[in-house]
Tab-separated table of C-alpha atoms in Angstrom:
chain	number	residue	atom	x	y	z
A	1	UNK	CA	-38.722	-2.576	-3.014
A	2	UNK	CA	-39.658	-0.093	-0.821
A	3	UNK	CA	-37.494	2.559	1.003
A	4	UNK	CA	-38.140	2.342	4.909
A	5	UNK	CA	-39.119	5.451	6.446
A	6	UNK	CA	-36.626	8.110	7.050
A	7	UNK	CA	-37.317	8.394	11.286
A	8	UNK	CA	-35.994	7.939	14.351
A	9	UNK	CA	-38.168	5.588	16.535
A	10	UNK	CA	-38.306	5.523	19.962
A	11	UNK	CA	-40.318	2.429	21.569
A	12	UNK	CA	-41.288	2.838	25.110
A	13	UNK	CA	-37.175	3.122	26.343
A	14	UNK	CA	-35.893	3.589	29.370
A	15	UNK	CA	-32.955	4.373	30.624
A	16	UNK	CA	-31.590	3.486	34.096
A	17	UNK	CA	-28.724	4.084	35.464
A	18	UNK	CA	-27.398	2.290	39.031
A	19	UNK	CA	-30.805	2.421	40.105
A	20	UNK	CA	-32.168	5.753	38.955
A	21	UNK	CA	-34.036	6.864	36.374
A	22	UNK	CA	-32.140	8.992	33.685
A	23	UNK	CA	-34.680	8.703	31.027
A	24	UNK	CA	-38.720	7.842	31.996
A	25	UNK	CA	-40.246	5.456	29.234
A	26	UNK	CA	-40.468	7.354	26.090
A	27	UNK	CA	-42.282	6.672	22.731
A	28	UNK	CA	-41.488	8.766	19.820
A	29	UNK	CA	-40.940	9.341	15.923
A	30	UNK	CA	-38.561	12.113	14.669
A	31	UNK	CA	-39.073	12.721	10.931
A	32	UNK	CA	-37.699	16.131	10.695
A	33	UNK	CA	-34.747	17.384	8.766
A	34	UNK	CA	-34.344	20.340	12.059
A	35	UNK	CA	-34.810	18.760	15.480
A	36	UNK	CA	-34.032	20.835	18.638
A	37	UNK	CA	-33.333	19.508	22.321
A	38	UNK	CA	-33.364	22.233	24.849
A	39	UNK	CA	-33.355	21.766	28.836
A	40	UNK	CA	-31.697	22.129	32.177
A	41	UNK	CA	-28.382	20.737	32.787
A	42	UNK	CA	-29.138	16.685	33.833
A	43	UNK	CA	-32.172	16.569	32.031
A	44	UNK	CA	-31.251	13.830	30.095
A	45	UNK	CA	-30.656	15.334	26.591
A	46	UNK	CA	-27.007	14.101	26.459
A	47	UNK	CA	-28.393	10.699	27.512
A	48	UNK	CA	-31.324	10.602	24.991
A	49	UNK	CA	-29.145	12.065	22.073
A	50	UNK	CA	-26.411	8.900	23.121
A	51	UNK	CA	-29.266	6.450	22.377
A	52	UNK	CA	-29.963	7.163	19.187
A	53	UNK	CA	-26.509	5.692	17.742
A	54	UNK	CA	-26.009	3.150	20.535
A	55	UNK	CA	-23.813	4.826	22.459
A	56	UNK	CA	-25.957	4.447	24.969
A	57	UNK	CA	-27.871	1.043	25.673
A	58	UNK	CA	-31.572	1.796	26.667
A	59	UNK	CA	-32.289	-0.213	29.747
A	60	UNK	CA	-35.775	-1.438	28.156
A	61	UNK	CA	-37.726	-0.653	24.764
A	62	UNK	CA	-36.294	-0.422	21.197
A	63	UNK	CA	-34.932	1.781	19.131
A	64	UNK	CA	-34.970	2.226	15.102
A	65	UNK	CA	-33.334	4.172	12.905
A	66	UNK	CA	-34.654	4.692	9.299
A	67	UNK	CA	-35.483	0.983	9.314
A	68	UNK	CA	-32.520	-0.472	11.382
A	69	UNK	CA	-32.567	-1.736	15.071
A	70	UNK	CA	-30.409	-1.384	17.927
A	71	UNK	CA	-28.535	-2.816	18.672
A	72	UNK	CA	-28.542	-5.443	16.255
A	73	UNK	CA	-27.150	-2.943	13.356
A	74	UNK	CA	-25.465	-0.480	15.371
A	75	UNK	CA	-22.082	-1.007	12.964
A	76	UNK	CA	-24.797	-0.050	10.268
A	77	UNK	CA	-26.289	3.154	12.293
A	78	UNK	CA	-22.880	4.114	13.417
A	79	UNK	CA	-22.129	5.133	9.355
A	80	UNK	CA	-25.634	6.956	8.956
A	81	UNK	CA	-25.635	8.304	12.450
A	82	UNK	CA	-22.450	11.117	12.871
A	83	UNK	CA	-21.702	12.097	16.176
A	84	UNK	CA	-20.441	15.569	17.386
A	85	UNK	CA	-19.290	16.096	21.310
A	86	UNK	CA	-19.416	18.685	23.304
A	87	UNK	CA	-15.822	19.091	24.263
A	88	UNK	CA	-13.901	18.604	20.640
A	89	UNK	CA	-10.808	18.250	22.751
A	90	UNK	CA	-12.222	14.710	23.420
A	91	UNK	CA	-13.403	14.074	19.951
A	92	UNK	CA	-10.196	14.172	18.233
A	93	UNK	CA	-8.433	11.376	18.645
A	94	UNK	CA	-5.022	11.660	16.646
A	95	UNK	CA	-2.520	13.742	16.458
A	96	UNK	CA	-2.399	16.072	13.811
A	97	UNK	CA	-5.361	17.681	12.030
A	98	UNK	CA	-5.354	15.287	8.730
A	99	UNK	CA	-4.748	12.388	10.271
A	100	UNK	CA	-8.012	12.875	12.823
A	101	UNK	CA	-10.341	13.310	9.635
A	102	UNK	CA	-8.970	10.201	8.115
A	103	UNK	CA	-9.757	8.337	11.459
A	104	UNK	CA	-13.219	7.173	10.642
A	105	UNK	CA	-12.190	6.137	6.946
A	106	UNK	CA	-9.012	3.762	7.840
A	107	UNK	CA	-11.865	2.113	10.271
A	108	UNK	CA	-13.787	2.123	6.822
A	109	UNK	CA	-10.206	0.523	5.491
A	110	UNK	CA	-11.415	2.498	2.150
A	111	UNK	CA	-7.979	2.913	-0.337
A	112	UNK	CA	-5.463	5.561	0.733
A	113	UNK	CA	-5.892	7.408	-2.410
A	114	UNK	CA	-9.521	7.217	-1.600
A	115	UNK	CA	-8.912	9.213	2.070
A	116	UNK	CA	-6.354	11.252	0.749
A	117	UNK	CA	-8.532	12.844	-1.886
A	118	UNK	CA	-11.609	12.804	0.748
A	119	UNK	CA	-9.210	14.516	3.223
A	120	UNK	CA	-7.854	17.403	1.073
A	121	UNK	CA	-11.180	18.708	-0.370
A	122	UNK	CA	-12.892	18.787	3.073
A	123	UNK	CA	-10.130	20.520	4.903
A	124	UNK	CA	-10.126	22.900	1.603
A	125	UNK	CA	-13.936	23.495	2.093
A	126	UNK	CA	-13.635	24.371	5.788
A	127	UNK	CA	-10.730	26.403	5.575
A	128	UNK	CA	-8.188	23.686	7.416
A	129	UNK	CA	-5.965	23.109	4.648
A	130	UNK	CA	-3.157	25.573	6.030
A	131	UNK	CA	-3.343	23.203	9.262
A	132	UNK	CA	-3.472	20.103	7.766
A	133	UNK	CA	-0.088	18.484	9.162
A	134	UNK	CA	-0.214	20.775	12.585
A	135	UNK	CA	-1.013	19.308	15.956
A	136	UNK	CA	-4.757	19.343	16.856
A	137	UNK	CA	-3.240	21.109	20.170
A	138	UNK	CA	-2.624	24.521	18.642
A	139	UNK	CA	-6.288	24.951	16.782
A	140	UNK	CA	-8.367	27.739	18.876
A	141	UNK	CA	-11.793	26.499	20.352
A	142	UNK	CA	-13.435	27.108	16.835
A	143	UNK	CA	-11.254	25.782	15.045
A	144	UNK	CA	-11.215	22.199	16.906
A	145	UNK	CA	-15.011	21.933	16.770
A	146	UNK	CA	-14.715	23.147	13.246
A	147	UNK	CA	-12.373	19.392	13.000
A	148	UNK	CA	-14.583	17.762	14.855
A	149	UNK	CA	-17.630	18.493	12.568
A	150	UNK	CA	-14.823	17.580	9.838
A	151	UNK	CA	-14.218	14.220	10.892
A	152	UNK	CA	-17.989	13.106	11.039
A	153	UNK	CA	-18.955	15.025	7.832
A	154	UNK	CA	-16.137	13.009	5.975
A	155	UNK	CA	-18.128	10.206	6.711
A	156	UNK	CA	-20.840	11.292	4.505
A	157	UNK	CA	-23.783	10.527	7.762
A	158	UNK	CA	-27.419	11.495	6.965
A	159	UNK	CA	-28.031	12.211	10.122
A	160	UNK	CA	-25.670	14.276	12.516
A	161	UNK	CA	-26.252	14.545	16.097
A	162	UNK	CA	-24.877	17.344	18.060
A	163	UNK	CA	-24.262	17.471	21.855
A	164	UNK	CA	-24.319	21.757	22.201
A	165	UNK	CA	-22.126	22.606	19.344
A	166	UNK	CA	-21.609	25.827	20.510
A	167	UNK	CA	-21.171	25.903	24.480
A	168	UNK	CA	-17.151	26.111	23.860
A	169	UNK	CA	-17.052	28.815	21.578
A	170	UNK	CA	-17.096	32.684	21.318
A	171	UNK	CA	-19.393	35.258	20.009
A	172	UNK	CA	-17.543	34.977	16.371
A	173	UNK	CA	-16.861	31.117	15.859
A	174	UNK	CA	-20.389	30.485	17.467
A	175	UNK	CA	-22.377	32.240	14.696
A	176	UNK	CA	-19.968	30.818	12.253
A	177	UNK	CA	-20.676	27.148	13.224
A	178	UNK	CA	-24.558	28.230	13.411
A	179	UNK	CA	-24.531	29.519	10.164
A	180	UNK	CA	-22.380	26.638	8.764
A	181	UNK	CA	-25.090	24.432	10.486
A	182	UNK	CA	-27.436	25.441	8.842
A	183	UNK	CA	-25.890	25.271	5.104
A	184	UNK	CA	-25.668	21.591	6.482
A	185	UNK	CA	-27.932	19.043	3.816
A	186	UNK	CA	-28.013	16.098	6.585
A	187	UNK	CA	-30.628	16.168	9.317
A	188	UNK	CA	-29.280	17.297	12.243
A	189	UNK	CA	-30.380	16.902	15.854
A	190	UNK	CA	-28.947	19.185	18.249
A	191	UNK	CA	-28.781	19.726	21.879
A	192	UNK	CA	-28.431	23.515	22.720
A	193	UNK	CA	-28.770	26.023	25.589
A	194	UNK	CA	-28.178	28.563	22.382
A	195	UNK	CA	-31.420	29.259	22.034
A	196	UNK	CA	-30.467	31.521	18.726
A	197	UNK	CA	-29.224	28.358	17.049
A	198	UNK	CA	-32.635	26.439	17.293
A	199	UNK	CA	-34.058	29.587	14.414
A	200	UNK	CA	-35.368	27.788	11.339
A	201	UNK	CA	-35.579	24.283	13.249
A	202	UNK	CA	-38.764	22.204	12.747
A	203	UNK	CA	-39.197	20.804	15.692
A	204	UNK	CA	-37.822	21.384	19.325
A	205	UNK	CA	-38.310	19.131	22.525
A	206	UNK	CA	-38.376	20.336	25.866
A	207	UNK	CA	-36.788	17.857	28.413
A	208	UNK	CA	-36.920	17.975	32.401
A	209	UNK	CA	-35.985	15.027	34.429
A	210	UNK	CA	-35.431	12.414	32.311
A	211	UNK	CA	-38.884	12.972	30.187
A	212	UNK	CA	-40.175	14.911	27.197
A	213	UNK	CA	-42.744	17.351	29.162
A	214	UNK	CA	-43.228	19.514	25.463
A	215	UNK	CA	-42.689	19.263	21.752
A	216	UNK	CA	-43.533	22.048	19.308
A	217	UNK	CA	-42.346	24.114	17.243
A	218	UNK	CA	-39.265	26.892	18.132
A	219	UNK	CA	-40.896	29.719	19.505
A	220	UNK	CA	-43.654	27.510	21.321
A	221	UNK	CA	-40.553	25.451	22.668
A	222	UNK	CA	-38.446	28.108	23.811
A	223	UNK	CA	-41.266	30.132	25.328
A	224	UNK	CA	-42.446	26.940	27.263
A	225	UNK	CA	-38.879	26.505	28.168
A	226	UNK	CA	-38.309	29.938	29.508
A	227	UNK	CA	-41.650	30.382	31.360
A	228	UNK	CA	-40.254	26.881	33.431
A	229	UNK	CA	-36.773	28.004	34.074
A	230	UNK	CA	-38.669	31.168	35.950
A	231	UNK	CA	-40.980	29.460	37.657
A	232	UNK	CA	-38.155	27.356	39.511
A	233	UNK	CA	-36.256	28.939	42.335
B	1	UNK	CA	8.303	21.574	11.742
B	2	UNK	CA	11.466	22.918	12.785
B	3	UNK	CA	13.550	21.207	10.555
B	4	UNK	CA	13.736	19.841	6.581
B	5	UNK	CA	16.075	16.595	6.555
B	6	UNK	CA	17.097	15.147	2.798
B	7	UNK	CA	14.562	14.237	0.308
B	8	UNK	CA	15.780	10.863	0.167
B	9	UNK	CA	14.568	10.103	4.164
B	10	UNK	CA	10.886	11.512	3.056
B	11	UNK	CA	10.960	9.125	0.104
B	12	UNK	CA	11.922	6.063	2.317
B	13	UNK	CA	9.153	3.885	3.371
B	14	UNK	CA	7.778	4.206	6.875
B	15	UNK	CA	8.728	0.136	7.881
B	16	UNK	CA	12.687	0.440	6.331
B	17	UNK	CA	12.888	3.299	8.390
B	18	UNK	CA	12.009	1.533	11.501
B	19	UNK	CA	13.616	-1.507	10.826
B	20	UNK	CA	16.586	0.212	10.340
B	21	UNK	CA	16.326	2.326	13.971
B	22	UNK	CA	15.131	-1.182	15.368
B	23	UNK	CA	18.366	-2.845	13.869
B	24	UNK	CA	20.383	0.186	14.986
B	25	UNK	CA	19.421	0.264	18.706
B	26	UNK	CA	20.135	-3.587	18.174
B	27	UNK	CA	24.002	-2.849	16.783
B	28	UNK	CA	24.970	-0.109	18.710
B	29	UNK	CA	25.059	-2.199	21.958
B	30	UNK	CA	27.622	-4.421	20.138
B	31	UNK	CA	29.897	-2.101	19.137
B	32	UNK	CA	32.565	-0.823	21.394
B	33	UNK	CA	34.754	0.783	18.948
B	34	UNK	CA	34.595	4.478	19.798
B	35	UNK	CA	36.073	5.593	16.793
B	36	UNK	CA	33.077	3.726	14.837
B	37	UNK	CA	30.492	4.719	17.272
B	38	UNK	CA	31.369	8.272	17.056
B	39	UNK	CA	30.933	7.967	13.385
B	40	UNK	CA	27.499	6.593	13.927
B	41	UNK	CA	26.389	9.584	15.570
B	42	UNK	CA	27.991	12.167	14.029
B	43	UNK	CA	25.809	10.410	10.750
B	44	UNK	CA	22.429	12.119	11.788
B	45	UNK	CA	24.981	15.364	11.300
B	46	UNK	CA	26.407	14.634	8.569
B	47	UNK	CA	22.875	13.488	6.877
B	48	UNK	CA	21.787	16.974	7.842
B	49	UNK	CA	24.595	18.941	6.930
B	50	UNK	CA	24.775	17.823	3.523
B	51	UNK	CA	21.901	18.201	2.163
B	52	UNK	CA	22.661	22.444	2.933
B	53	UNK	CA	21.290	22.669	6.076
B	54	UNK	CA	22.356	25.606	8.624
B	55	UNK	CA	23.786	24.898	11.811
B	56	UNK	CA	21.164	26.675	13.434
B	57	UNK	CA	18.657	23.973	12.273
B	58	UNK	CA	20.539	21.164	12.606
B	59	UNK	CA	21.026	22.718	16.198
B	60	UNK	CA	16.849	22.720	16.505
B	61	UNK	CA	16.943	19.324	15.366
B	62	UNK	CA	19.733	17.429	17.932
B	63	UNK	CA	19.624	19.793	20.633
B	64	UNK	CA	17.242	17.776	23.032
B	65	UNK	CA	19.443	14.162	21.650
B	66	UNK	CA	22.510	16.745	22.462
B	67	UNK	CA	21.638	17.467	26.031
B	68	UNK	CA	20.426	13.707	27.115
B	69	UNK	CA	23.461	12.630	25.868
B	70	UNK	CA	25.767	15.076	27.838
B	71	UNK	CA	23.241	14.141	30.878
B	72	UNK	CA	24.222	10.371	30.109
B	73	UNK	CA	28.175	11.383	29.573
B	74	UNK	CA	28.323	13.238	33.031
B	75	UNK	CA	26.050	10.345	35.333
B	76	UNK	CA	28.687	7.596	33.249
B	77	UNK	CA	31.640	9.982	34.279
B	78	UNK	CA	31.082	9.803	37.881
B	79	UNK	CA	30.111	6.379	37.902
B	80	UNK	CA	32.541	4.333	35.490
B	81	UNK	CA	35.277	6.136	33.581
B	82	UNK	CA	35.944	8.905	30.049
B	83	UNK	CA	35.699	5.984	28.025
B	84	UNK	CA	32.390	4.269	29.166
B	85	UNK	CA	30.877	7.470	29.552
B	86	UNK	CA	31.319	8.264	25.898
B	87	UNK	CA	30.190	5.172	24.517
B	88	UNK	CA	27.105	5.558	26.270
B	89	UNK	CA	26.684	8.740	25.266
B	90	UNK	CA	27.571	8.474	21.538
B	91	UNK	CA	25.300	5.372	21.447
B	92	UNK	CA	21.997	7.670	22.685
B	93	UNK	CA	23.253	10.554	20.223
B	94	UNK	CA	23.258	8.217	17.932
B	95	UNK	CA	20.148	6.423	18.631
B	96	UNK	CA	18.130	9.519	18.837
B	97	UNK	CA	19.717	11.623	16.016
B	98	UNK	CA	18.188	8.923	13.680
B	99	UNK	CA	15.251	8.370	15.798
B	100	UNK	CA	14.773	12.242	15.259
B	101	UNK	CA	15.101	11.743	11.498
B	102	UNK	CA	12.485	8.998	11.264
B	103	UNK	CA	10.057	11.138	13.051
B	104	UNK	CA	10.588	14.428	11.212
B	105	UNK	CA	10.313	12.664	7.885
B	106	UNK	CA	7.355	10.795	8.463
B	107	UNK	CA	3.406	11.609	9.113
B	108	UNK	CA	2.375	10.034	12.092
B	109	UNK	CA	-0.172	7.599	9.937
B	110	UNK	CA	1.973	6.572	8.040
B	111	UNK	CA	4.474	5.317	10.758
B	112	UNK	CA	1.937	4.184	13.112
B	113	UNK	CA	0.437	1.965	10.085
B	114	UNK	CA	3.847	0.298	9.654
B	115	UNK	CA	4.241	0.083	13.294
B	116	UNK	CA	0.760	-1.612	13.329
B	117	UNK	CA	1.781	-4.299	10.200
B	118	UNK	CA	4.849	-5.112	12.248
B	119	UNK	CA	3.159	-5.960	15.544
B	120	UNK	CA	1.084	-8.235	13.395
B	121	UNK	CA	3.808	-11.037	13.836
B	122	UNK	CA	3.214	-10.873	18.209
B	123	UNK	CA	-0.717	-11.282	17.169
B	124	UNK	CA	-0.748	-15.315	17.484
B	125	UNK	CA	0.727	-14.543	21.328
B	126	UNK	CA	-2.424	-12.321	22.187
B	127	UNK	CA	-1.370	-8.706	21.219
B	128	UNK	CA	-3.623	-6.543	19.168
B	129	UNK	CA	-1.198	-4.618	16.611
B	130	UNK	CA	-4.746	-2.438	15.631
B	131	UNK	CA	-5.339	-1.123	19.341
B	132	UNK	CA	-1.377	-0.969	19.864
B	133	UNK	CA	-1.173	1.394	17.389
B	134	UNK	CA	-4.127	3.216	18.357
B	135	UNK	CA	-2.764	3.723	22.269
B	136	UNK	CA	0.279	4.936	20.949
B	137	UNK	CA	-1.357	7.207	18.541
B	138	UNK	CA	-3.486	8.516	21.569
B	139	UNK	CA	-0.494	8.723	23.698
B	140	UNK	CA	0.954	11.528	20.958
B	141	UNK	CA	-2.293	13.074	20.718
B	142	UNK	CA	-3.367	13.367	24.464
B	143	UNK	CA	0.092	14.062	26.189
B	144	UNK	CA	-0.338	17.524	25.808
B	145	UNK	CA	-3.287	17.878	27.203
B	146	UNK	CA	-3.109	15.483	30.458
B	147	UNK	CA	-0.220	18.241	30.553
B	148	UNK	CA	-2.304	21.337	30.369
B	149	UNK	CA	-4.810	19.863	32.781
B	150	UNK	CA	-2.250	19.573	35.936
B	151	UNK	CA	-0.920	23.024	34.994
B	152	UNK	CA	-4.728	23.762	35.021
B	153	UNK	CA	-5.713	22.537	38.387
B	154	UNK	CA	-2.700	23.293	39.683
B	155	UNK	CA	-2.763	27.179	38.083
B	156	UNK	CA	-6.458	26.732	40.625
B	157	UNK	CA	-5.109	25.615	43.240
B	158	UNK	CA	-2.369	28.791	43.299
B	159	UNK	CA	-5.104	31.255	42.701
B	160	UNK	CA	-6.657	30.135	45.821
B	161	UNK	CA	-3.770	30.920	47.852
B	162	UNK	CA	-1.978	28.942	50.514
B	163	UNK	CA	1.204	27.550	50.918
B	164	UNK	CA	2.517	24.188	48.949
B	165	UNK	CA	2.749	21.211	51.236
B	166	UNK	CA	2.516	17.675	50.806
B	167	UNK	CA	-1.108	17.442	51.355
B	168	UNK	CA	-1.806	20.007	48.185
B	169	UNK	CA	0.021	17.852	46.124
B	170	UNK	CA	-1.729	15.447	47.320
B	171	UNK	CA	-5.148	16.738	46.434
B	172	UNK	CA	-3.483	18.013	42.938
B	173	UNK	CA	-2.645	14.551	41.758
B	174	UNK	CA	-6.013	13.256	42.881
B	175	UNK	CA	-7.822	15.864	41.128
B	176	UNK	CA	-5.643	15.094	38.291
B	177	UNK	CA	-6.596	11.531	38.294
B	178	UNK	CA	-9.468	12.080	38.140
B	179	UNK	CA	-10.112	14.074	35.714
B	180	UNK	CA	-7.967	11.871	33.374
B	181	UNK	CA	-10.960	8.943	34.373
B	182	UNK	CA	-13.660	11.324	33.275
B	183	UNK	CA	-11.372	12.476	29.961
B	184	UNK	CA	-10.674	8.767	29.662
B	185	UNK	CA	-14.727	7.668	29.843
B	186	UNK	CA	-14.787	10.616	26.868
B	187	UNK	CA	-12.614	9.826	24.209
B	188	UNK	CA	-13.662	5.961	24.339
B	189	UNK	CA	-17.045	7.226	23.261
B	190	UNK	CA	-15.331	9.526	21.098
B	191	UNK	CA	-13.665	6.313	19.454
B	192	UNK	CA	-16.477	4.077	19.437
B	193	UNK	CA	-18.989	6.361	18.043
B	194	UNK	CA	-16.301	6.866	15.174
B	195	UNK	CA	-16.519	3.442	14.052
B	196	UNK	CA	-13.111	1.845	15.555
B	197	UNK	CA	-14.847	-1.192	17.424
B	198	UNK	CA	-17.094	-1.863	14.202
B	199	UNK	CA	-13.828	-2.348	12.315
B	200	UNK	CA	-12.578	-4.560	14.738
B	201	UNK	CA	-16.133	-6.738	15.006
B	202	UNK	CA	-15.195	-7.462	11.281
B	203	UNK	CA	-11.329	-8.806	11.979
B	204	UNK	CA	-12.709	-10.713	14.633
């Protein structure tokens, strides 16, 4: 049988929200392992990147991701699709720092010995072990995103979306998480105003009220990007 | 954490341990013995003590059950008489010397899983043990921060000068309602896109 394709389809969808437009009709196909989203603040990146595992209803159109519709199998796109916030402070969700990266596996109901294995070597590779029983409260800035990545990585998603990764953190845990990003085998979408973090990427979109107005490659994205933010007052 | 109780209360399961604090809090009101009620709370003590730990420990451990209890003893004092007052008070001592010793001996999973198998039983009358658990799990986790975010606003509000009246407060708790919507809207996306309501599409 035949594997579907490994994209990201968007089908003419809309988004609107009590009466305005947040996203214009959109058609696309993301197939790239490195996908970018750069633009001003109410653009509708955090909007478009919510679509893509249902988060977000569109208002009209359809989405598909590698072969399965929203929302019909969001349950299904919700284990392929991980899902990293902005604020990590929102993201975790229990207490102390094991029991948040065992979160999405009891919703799994996969066997305690199961999560407690799972647990352990991912807090090993990220350096969390020495936390593992503290409260999420006392983590620095890096150190909760660092959890947060933790808790959708556990979940083994081939795709990871990111809603800007970085924005919360300083000049030493943000080019930790970039370069830990990028050691990262899933694809990744991300939505950045780091432009630094898009290096390497294969593809970056350029959104301005509510529509994709470029697509290219970094450079080309960034410098179409730039040249728009001057030309505004 | 602060303190290390006895093996033996690690080693206990998570649902004997709360059916025996849910029996306790059950007992205590039917006992007016002082002599056996002071024995009931100075067990958490003794529990402590002999398994070698210092006073200073034990101190870290009952100090906040210590101090509600005196609270309790003083309001009874004024109100009824000695001997009222200290059954009231030895009965919170009590309660919450144990209730400290379930909670130090046990990951918060683990007792919020047990707490979430006995709520099962209330499930035929409409309540959902999974989504108890979870709010009280959130409670724990978020208290803190709803904290930090009035100290926040309210750390703004004093670096913009003025003087504290009724109407700041006012505008503080607002603000801090607020924000708890917004933080609210947050962590239900948070839960959702971590795969909580898919788990409860397949109970239902």
């Amino acid at each position: 049988m035949p594997q579907p394709e490994k994209s990201i389809i968007f089908d003419k969808v809309e988004v609107v929200i009590d009466g305005q437009a947040v996203l214009r009709p959109l058609s696309l196909r993301l197939t790239e392992r490195r996908i970018g989203l750069i633009g001003a603040n109410g653009s509708g990146k955090s909007s478009f990147i919510r679509l893509i595992n249902g988060l977000l209803p569109p208002s009209a159109g359809h989405i598909s991701v590698d072969g399965l519709a929203l929302p019909r199998d969001k349950a299904a796109v919700r284990r392929k699709v991980g899902f990293v916030f902005q604020n990590p402070d929102m993201q975790i969700i229990q207490p102390t720092v094991a029991e948040d990266i065992a979160f999405g596996l009891h919703n799994l109901r996969r066997p305690k010995a199961e999560i407690a294995a799972r647990v352990g070597a991912i807090m090993a590779e990220y350096g969390l072990t020495p936390f593992a029983d503290s409260p999420a409260r006392i983590l620095s800035g890096g150190q909760k995103q660092l959890l947060a990545l933790c808790g959708v990585l556990i979940m083994q998603p081939e795709i990871i979306v990111l809603d800007e990764p970085t924005t919360q953190l300083d000049l030493r845990h943000k080019n930790r998480m970039a370069n830990l990003l990028r050691t990262l085998p899933q694809r990744l979408i991300i939505v950045t105003h780091d432009m630094a973090l898009l290096a390497g990427f294969d593809r970056v979109l350029v959104m301005d009220k509510g529509q994709i107005i470029y697509d290219g490659t970094p450079p080309q994205s960034i410098v179409f990007y730039e040249e728009l933010i001057k030309a505004r007052p | 954490m602060l303190c290390r109780p006895p093996a033996f209360f690690f080693n206990l399961a998570p649902s004997i341990k709360l059916a025996a604090l849910f029996a306790l809090s059950f007992i205590l009101f039917f006992i007016d013995n002082i002599v056996i009620l002071a024995g009931l709370a100075a067990a958490p003590i003794i529990i402590y003590r002999l398994a070698g730990f210092s006073v200073g420990s034990l101190g870290r451990c009952l100090f906040p059950a210590a101090i509600l209890a005196l609270l309790l003893f003083l309001f009874q004092f004024f109100a009824t008489d000695f001997a009222a007052a200290g059954r009231a008070a030895l009965r919170l001592f009590a309660l919450l010397g144990f209730a400290a010793a379930v909670t130090a001996t046990t990951a918060n999973s683990a007792l919020l899983a047990a707490l979430e198998r006995a709520l099962r039983v209330l499930a035929p009358f409409g309540l959902k043990p999974r989504q108890t658990a979870l709010a009280l799990a959130l409670t724990l986790r978020f208290m803190p921060l709803t904290r930090q975010i009035w100290h926040d606003i309210r750390a703004a509000q004093q670096a913009r000068g003025g003087a504290q009246s009724l109407a700041r407060l006012g505008l503080l708790i607002s603000l801090w309602l607020s924000r708890l919507v917004t933080m609210q809207e947050d962590i239900a996306q948070a839960i959702e896109a971590r795969g909580f309501d898919d788990e409860e599409r397949e109970d239902s």
